[in-house]
């Protein structure tokens, strides 16, 4: 057995059943080994940003690590932006990065680089193979670290360690379990919540699943508090019977206003809120100074067990979460804007859809109407590095082939990784991409206004405009093998969405905004 075969047979035994890949010469031993060691499906991405984003989407939906195969330092560098999102979203995945043969590394070949330094900022664990015999065990170490740290792990695999004989399958231990919150902390939190004031629970991670949302809502109703979701959650469940929980606002002044009446802020599976950017005369931590911050469960602890225990300790375990009647949505008519596009999606989306939200300046429009939609999962942009939507949709569709995926997609962000449409076409994935086509980096217009620039000059306008020439999204989609259509009104968009949901395979709809 070669080192590559030992590594892949171990990956298969560890439950890794898909590898998103964009390999090069140094990875040829692994490319060959996928045929001699079946059981791990390979999915080609035309750029590394597609590869890493798809692995993130797959792992968010499955809860187990996907694998990537990347070509040396430059290949890894091309995928860093979506690995940044995966790290911020606490997604476990395993990067295998090819490296020159161990005896060739000292020659400083043209593609040589410091892969370790590239990997550390976006990885919870970085390691290197040391021999063909140990490569499989080193893959296991990466897998255990990815699951324990809930973030990407990166194994740098030297070519000669992959092609040499002596590989063997390594034992795969049980996946590490999150640590348990001790009873003393739960009891202390229950006493705190029973006191005077108005507490707020801020949820992240697993707490944003259906059970966590119900538990937190019961607790809040019992103690006279409220519940928020962290901003840009990696995954949140919504639908009938699941309490509708608002996310914290984007701008710091809005965040301060949302928490203004809260005497206590209890963190459950997330960290303290931080402003996305530093704004003049606004705090980096947009929590009112009189609001006391406490942690029930941090990101490495069992948040659901902590919420169950707190519900019991506060006498709210059997209580029904507060009922809510979502507002009835009206079918959008006339010209398209962000709310009209989001409403059309919510009115037409099939049951149990997966909504990938990279709307950027339009992003808030979908959560605002989502409570009226059928049961669904929403995946957001936790790290803020744009170019996530198309790849994340690809990975989510591969993880859940029985669930339709809808990508609520800003046009500026779509340009970064549009090659992911080719993978969707090749794999026949049920993904509908809705391009919010305003032909601008609209979020930058907003930020210019906040900076006091009311009339941008020609240079500033040129750096925020996506027109001249405007993109023909229907033709771009067709070039990658994905059928496309264009909608300019609410009626046209709803009809296009209904057609896309009725037909197999991927589709793209250009929603032309006013």
GROMACS .gro file of N, CA, C and O in nm, residues 312-397:
model
  344
  312UNK      N    1  -3.466   2.338   3.267
  312UNK     CA    2  -3.512   2.263   3.385
  312UNK      C    3  -3.494   2.347   3.512
  312UNK      O    4  -3.584   2.354   3.596
  313UNK      N    5  -3.379   2.413   3.524
  313UNK     CA    6  -3.349   2.490   3.645
  313UNK      C    7  -3.437   2.612   3.659
  313UNK      O    8  -3.461   2.660   3.771
  314UNK      N    9  -3.487   2.666   3.548
  314UNK     CA   10  -3.574   2.784   3.553
  314UNK      C   11  -3.722   2.747   3.552
  314UNK      O   12  -3.808   2.836   3.549
  315UNK      N   13  -3.752   2.617   3.551
  315UNK     CA   14  -3.891   2.574   3.551
  315UNK      C   15  -3.961   2.597   3.418
  315UNK      O   16  -4.084   2.608   3.414
  316UNK      N   17  -3.885   2.602   3.312
  316UNK     CA   18  -3.945   2.628   3.181
  316UNK      C   19  -3.930   2.511   3.086
  316UNK      O   20  -3.959   2.524   2.966
  317UNK      N   21  -3.886   2.396   3.137
  317UNK     CA   22  -3.860   2.283   3.049
  317UNK      C   23  -3.982   2.232   2.977
  317UNK      O   24  -3.974   2.186   2.864
  318UNK      N   25  -4.099   2.238   3.044
  318UNK     CA   26  -4.222   2.185   2.983
  318UNK      C   27  -4.308   2.294   2.921
  318UNK      O   28  -4.411   2.265   2.862
  319UNK      N   29  -4.266   2.420   2.935
  319UNK     CA   30  -4.346   2.530   2.883
  319UNK      C   31  -4.344   2.530   2.731
  319UNK      O   32  -4.247   2.488   2.669
  320UNK      N   33  -4.452   2.579   2.672
  320UNK     CA   34  -4.457   2.593   2.528
  320UNK      C   35  -4.387   2.723   2.488
  320UNK      O   36  -4.407   2.825   2.553
  321UNK      N   37  -4.305   2.720   2.382
  321UNK     CA   38  -4.246   2.846   2.338
  321UNK      C   39  -4.353   2.941   2.291
  321UNK      O   40  -4.461   2.898   2.248
  322UNK      N   41  -4.329   3.070   2.301
  322UNK     CA   42  -4.432   3.168   2.261
  322UNK      C   43  -4.475   3.146   2.116
  322UNK      O   44  -4.393   3.128   2.027
  323UNK      N   45  -4.607   3.146   2.096
  323UNK     CA   46  -4.659   3.130   1.960
  323UNK      C   47  -4.641   3.259   1.882
  323UNK      O   48  -4.641   3.368   1.938
  324UNK      N   49  -4.622   3.245   1.754
  324UNK     CA   50  -4.613   3.363   1.669
  324UNK      C   51  -4.688   3.336   1.539
  324UNK      O   52  -4.685   3.225   1.486
  325UNK      N   53  -4.756   3.436   1.494
  325UNK     CA   54  -4.828   3.427   1.368
  325UNK      C   55  -4.753   3.512   1.265
  325UNK      O   56  -4.757   3.634   1.271
  326UNK      N   57  -4.682   3.447   1.174
  326UNK     CA   58  -4.608   3.526   1.075
  326UNK      C   59  -4.703   3.608   0.988
  326UNK      O   60  -4.815   3.566   0.958
  327UNK      N   61  -4.658   3.725   0.952
  327UNK     CA   62  -4.737   3.811   0.864
  327UNK      C   63  -4.757   3.743   0.729
  327UNK      O   64  -4.668   3.676   0.678
  328UNK      N   65  -4.876   3.760   0.674
  328UNK     CA   66  -4.904   3.703   0.543
  328UNK      C   67  -4.829   3.783   0.436
  328UNK      O   68  -4.833   3.906   0.436
  329UNK      N   69  -4.761   3.712   0.349
  329UNK     CA   70  -4.683   3.779   0.245
  329UNK      C   71  -4.770   3.807   0.123
  329UNK      O   72  -4.847   3.721   0.080
  330UNK      N   73  -4.753   3.925   0.069
  330UNK     CA   74  -4.820   3.960  -0.055
  330UNK      C   75  -4.727   3.937  -0.172
  330UNK      O   76  -4.610   3.975  -0.167
  331UNK      N   77  -4.779   3.876  -0.275
  331UNK     CA   78  -4.697   3.852  -0.394
  331UNK      C   79  -4.646   3.984  -0.449
  331UNK      O   80  -4.724   4.078  -0.469
  332UNK      N   81  -4.515   3.995  -0.471
  332UNK     CA   82  -4.461   4.122  -0.521
  332UNK      C   83  -4.507   4.151  -0.663
  332UNK      O   84  -4.517   4.061  -0.746
  333UNK      N   85  -4.536   4.277  -0.686
  333UNK     CA   86  -4.576   4.322  -0.819
  333UNK      C   87  -4.477   4.428  -0.866
  333UNK      O   88  -4.409   4.492  -0.787
  334UNK      N   89  -4.468   4.448  -0.994
  334UNK     CA   90  -4.390   4.558  -1.048
  334UNK      C   91  -4.240   4.535  -1.034
  334UNK      O   92  -4.191   4.422  -1.027
  335UNK      N   93  -4.167   4.649  -1.029
  335UNK     CA   94  -4.021   4.646  -1.031
  335UNK      C   95  -3.964   4.573  -0.910
  335UNK      O   96  -4.026   4.567  -0.803
  336UNK      N   97  -3.843   4.519  -0.928
  336UNK     CA   98  -3.781   4.437  -0.824
  336UNK      C   99  -3.689   4.520  -0.735
  336UNK      O  100  -3.612   4.603  -0.783
  337UNK      N  101  -3.700   4.494  -0.605
  337UNK     CA  102  -3.608   4.545  -0.504
  337UNK      C  103  -3.580   4.429  -0.410
  337UNK      O  104  -3.633   4.318  -0.428
  338UNK      N  105  -3.496   4.452  -0.310
  338UNK     CA  106  -3.450   4.341  -0.226
  338UNK      C  107  -3.566   4.268  -0.159
  338UNK      O  108  -3.573   4.143  -0.159
  339UNK      N  109  -3.661   4.342  -0.099
  339UNK     CA  110  -3.772   4.276  -0.031
  339UNK      C  111  -3.859   4.198  -0.129
  339UNK      O  112  -3.908   4.089  -0.098
  340UNK      N  113  -3.879   4.253  -0.250
  340UNK     CA  114  -3.960   4.182  -0.349
  340UNK      C  115  -3.895   4.050  -0.389
  340UNK      O  116  -3.965   3.947  -0.403
  341UNK      N  117  -3.763   4.049  -0.407
  341UNK     CA  118  -3.693   3.925  -0.443
  341UNK      C  119  -3.704   3.824  -0.330
  341UNK      O  120  -3.736   3.706  -0.352
  342UNK      N  121  -3.678   3.868  -0.205
  342UNK     CA  122  -3.686   3.778  -0.091
  342UNK      C  123  -3.827   3.723  -0.075
  342UNK      O  124  -3.846   3.604  -0.045
  343UNK      N  125  -3.928   3.807  -0.095
  343UNK     CA  126  -4.067   3.762  -0.081
  343UNK      C  127  -4.102   3.660  -0.188
  343UNK      O  128  -4.169   3.559  -0.159
  344UNK      N  129  -4.058   3.683  -0.310
  344UNK     CA  130  -4.084   3.586  -0.417
  344UNK      C  131  -4.021   3.451  -0.385
  344UNK      O  132  -4.081   3.345  -0.409
  345UNK      N  133  -3.900   3.452  -0.329
  345UNK     CA  134  -3.836   3.327  -0.290
  345UNK      C  135  -3.916   3.258  -0.181
  345UNK      O  136  -3.945   3.137  -0.188
  346UNK      N  137  -3.955   3.333  -0.076
  346UNK     CA  138  -4.027   3.274   0.036
  346UNK      C  139  -4.162   3.217  -0.008
  346UNK      O  140  -4.206   3.113   0.045
  347UNK      N  141  -4.227   3.281  -0.103
  347UNK     CA  142  -4.359   3.235  -0.149
  347UNK      C  143  -4.352   3.110  -0.237
  347UNK      O  144  -4.451   3.037  -0.249
  348UNK      N  145  -4.237   3.086  -0.298
  348UNK     CA  146  -4.227   2.975  -0.395
  348UNK      C  147  -4.135   2.863  -0.350
  348UNK      O  148  -4.134   2.757  -0.414
  349UNK      N  149  -4.058   2.883  -0.244
  349UNK     CA  150  -3.959   2.782  -0.208
  349UNK      C  151  -4.025   2.653  -0.162
  349UNK      O  152  -4.124   2.654  -0.087
  350UNK      N  153  -3.973   2.538  -0.203
  350UNK     CA  154  -4.029   2.410  -0.157
  350UNK      C  155  -4.001   2.387  -0.010
  350UNK      O  156  -3.913   2.448   0.051
  351UNK      N  157  -4.078   2.298   0.048
  351UNK     CA  158  -4.058   2.257   0.188
  351UNK      C  159  -3.916   2.203   0.207
  351UNK      O  160  -3.863   2.133   0.121
  352UNK      N  161  -3.855   2.240   0.319
  352UNK     CA  162  -3.721   2.193   0.359
  352UNK      C  163  -3.611   2.238   0.263
  352UNK      O  164  -3.510   2.169   0.246
  353UNK      N  165  -3.630   2.352   0.202
  353UNK     CA  166  -3.523   2.408   0.121
  353UNK      C  167  -3.406   2.450   0.209
  353UNK      O  168  -3.420   2.470   0.330
  354UNK      N  169  -3.291   2.464   0.145
  354UNK     CA  170  -3.173   2.524   0.208
  354UNK      C  171  -3.152   2.659   0.140
  354UNK      O  172  -3.136   2.665   0.018
  355UNK      N  173  -3.154   2.766   0.218
  355UNK     CA  174  -3.136   2.901   0.165
  355UNK      C  175  -2.994   2.946   0.197
  355UNK      O  176  -2.957   2.956   0.315
  356UNK      N  177  -2.915   2.972   0.096
  356UNK     CA  178  -2.781   3.028   0.116
  356UNK      C  179  -2.793   3.179   0.094
  356UNK      O  180  -2.835   3.224  -0.012
  357UNK      N  181  -2.760   3.255   0.196
  357UNK     CA  182  -2.782   3.399   0.192
  357UNK      C  183  -2.650   3.473   0.178
  357UNK      O  184  -2.578   3.495   0.275
  358UNK      N  185  -2.617   3.510   0.053
  358UNK     CA  186  -2.507   3.602   0.030
  358UNK      C  187  -2.560   3.724  -0.045
  358UNK      O  188  -2.504   3.768  -0.145
  359UNK      N  189  -2.669   3.778   0.010
  359UNK     CA  190  -2.729   3.894  -0.053
  359UNK      C  191  -2.653   4.023  -0.027
  359UNK      O  192  -2.675   4.123  -0.095
  360UNK      N  193  -2.563   4.024   0.074
  360UNK     CA  194  -2.482   4.140   0.112
  360UNK      C  195  -2.573   4.259   0.140
  360UNK      O  196  -2.645   4.258   0.239
  361UNK      N  197  -2.579   4.361   0.055
  361UNK     CA  198  -2.665   4.475   0.085
  361UNK      C  199  -2.813   4.436   0.087
  361UNK      O  200  -2.894   4.505   0.149
  362UNK      N  201  -2.849   4.327   0.022
  362UNK     CA  202  -2.988   4.278   0.023
  362UNK      C  203  -3.010   4.168   0.126
  362UNK      O  204  -3.122   4.117   0.138
  363UNK      N  205  -2.906   4.130   0.200
  363UNK     CA  206  -2.911   4.010   0.284
  363UNK      C  207  -3.022   4.014   0.388
  363UNK      O  208  -3.086   3.912   0.416
  364UNK      N  209  -3.046   4.131   0.449
  364UNK     CA  210  -3.145   4.139   0.557
  364UNK      C  211  -3.287   4.118   0.506
  364UNK      O  212  -3.378   4.091   0.586
  365UNK      N  213  -3.309   4.130   0.377
  365UNK     CA  214  -3.445   4.120   0.324
  365UNK      C  215  -3.501   3.979   0.341
  365UNK      O  216  -3.622   3.964   0.367
  366UNK      N  217  -3.418   3.876   0.327
  366UNK     CA  218  -3.474   3.740   0.338
  366UNK      C  219  -3.512   3.704   0.481
  366UNK      O  220  -3.626   3.660   0.504
  367UNK      N  221  -3.427   3.720   0.583
  367UNK     CA  222  -3.470   3.688   0.719
  367UNK      C  223  -3.595   3.765   0.762
  367UNK      O  224  -3.673   3.717   0.844
  368UNK      N  225  -3.616   3.884   0.706
  368UNK     CA  226  -3.732   3.964   0.743
  368UNK      C  227  -3.863   3.899   0.701
  368UNK      O  228  -3.969   3.928   0.760
  369UNK      N  229  -3.862   3.813   0.600
  369UNK     CA  230  -3.985   3.747   0.554
  369UNK      C  231  -3.982   3.596   0.576
  369UNK      O  232  -4.080   3.528   0.547
  370UNK      N  233  -3.871   3.545   0.629
  370UNK     CA  234  -3.851   3.400   0.635
  370UNK      C  235  -3.950   3.328   0.726
  370UNK      O  236  -3.978   3.210   0.705
  371UNK      N  237  -4.003   3.397   0.827
  371UNK     CA  238  -4.096   3.332   0.919
  371UNK      C  239  -4.223   3.285   0.849
  371UNK      O  240  -4.292   3.194   0.896
  372UNK      N  241  -4.256   3.346   0.735
  372UNK     CA  242  -4.376   3.307   0.661
  372UNK      C  243  -4.348   3.198   0.558
  372UNK      O  244  -4.442   3.153   0.491
  373UNK      N  245  -4.224   3.155   0.546
  373UNK     CA  246  -4.188   3.053   0.447
  373UNK      C  247  -4.204   2.914   0.507
  373UNK      O  248  -4.209   2.897   0.629
  374UNK      N  249  -4.210   2.811   0.423
  374UNK     CA  250  -4.210   2.674   0.475
  374UNK      C  251  -4.079   2.645   0.551
  374UNK      O  252  -3.982   2.720   0.542
  375UNK      N  253  -4.077   2.536   0.625
  375UNK     CA  254  -3.959   2.497   0.702
  375UNK      C  255  -3.835   2.495   0.614
  375UNK      O  256  -3.839   2.441   0.502
  376UNK      N  257  -3.727   2.553   0.664
  376UNK     CA  258  -3.605   2.559   0.584
  376UNK      C  259  -3.485   2.584   0.674
  376UNK      O  260  -3.498   2.618   0.792
  377UNK      N  261  -3.367   2.569   0.616
  377UNK     CA  262  -3.239   2.600   0.680
  377UNK      C  263  -3.178   2.718   0.607
  377UNK      O  264  -3.176   2.720   0.484
  378UNK      N  265  -3.127   2.815   0.682
  378UNK     CA  266  -3.056   2.927   0.620
  378UNK      C  267  -2.908   2.920   0.657
  378UNK      O  268  -2.874   2.900   0.775
  379UNK      N  269  -2.822   2.936   0.558
  379UNK     CA  270  -2.678   2.942   0.577
  379UNK      C  271  -2.632   3.083   0.541
  379UNK      O  272  -2.661   3.133   0.434
  380UNK      N  273  -2.558   3.145   0.633
  380UNK     CA  274  -2.521   3.285   0.616
  380UNK      C  275  -2.371   3.298   0.596
  380UNK      O  276  -2.299   3.198   0.582
  381UNK      N  277  -2.323   3.423   0.601
  381UNK     CA  278  -2.184   3.458   0.570
  381UNK      C  279  -2.112   3.499   0.699
  381UNK      O  280  -2.098   3.617   0.727
  382UNK      N  281  -2.065   3.404   0.779
  382UNK     CA  282  -2.014   3.438   0.912
  382UNK      C  283  -1.883   3.515   0.913
  382UNK      O  284  -1.855   3.590   1.006
  383UNK      N  285  -1.802   3.500   0.808
  383UNK     CA  286  -1.672   3.566   0.807
  383UNK      C  287  -1.666   3.692   0.724
  383UNK      O  288  -1.565   3.763   0.726
  384UNK      N  289  -1.771   3.720   0.648
  384UNK     CA  290  -1.775   3.842   0.569
  384UNK      C  291  -1.691   3.841   0.443
  384UNK      O  292  -1.687   3.942   0.371
  385UNK      N  293  -1.622   3.731   0.412
  385UNK     CA  294  -1.540   3.723   0.290
  385UNK      C  295  -1.630   3.683   0.174
  385UNK      O  296  -1.678   3.569   0.169
  386UNK      N  297  -1.657   3.776   0.082
  386UNK     CA  298  -1.755   3.749  -0.021
  386UNK      C  299  -1.700   3.650  -0.125
  386UNK      O  300  -1.581   3.630  -0.138
  387UNK      N  301  -1.794   3.590  -0.198
  387UNK     CA  302  -1.760   3.482  -0.290
  387UNK      C  303  -1.797   3.347  -0.233
  387UNK      O  304  -1.750   3.244  -0.280
  388UNK      N  305  -1.885   3.346  -0.134
  388UNK     CA  306  -1.924   3.223  -0.065
  388UNK      C  307  -2.044   3.154  -0.129
  388UNK      O  308  -2.054   3.032  -0.132
  389UNK      N  309  -2.141   3.233  -0.181
  389UNK     CA  310  -2.273   3.180  -0.211
  389UNK      C  311  -2.277   3.065  -0.310
  389UNK      O  312  -2.337   2.961  -0.283
  390UNK      N  313  -2.217   3.082  -0.426
  390UNK     CA  314  -2.223   2.977  -0.528
  390UNK      C  315  -2.152   2.850  -0.480
  390UNK      O  316  -2.209   2.740  -0.491
  391UNK      N  317  -2.030   2.858  -0.425
  391UNK     CA  318  -1.966   2.735  -0.376
  391UNK      C  319  -2.041   2.672  -0.258
  391UNK      O  320  -2.056   2.549  -0.253
  392UNK      N  321  -2.087   2.753  -0.162
  392UNK     CA  322  -2.155   2.697  -0.046
  392UNK      C  323  -2.281   2.624  -0.089
  392UNK      O  324  -2.313   2.515  -0.037
  393UNK      N  325  -2.354   2.681  -0.186
  393UNK     CA  326  -2.473   2.614  -0.239
  393UNK      C  327  -2.438   2.480  -0.300
  393UNK      O  328  -2.512   2.382  -0.286
  394UNK      N  329  -2.326   2.476  -0.369
  394UNK     CA  330  -2.280   2.352  -0.433
  394UNK      C  331  -2.256   2.244  -0.330
  394UNK      O  332  -2.302   2.129  -0.344
  395UNK      N  333  -2.181   2.278  -0.224
  395UNK     CA  334  -2.154   2.180  -0.120
  395UNK      C  335  -2.279   2.138  -0.045
  395UNK      O  336  -2.296   2.019  -0.012
  396UNK      N  337  -2.369   2.232  -0.016
  396UNK     CA  338  -2.492   2.199   0.055
  396UNK      C  339  -2.579   2.104  -0.026
  396UNK      O  340  -2.639   2.011   0.028
  397UNK      N  341  -2.585   2.125  -0.159
  397UNK     CA  342  -2.665   2.038  -0.245
  397UNK      C  343  -2.607   1.897  -0.251
  397UNK      O  344  -2.681   1.798  -0.257
   0.00000   0.00000   0.00000
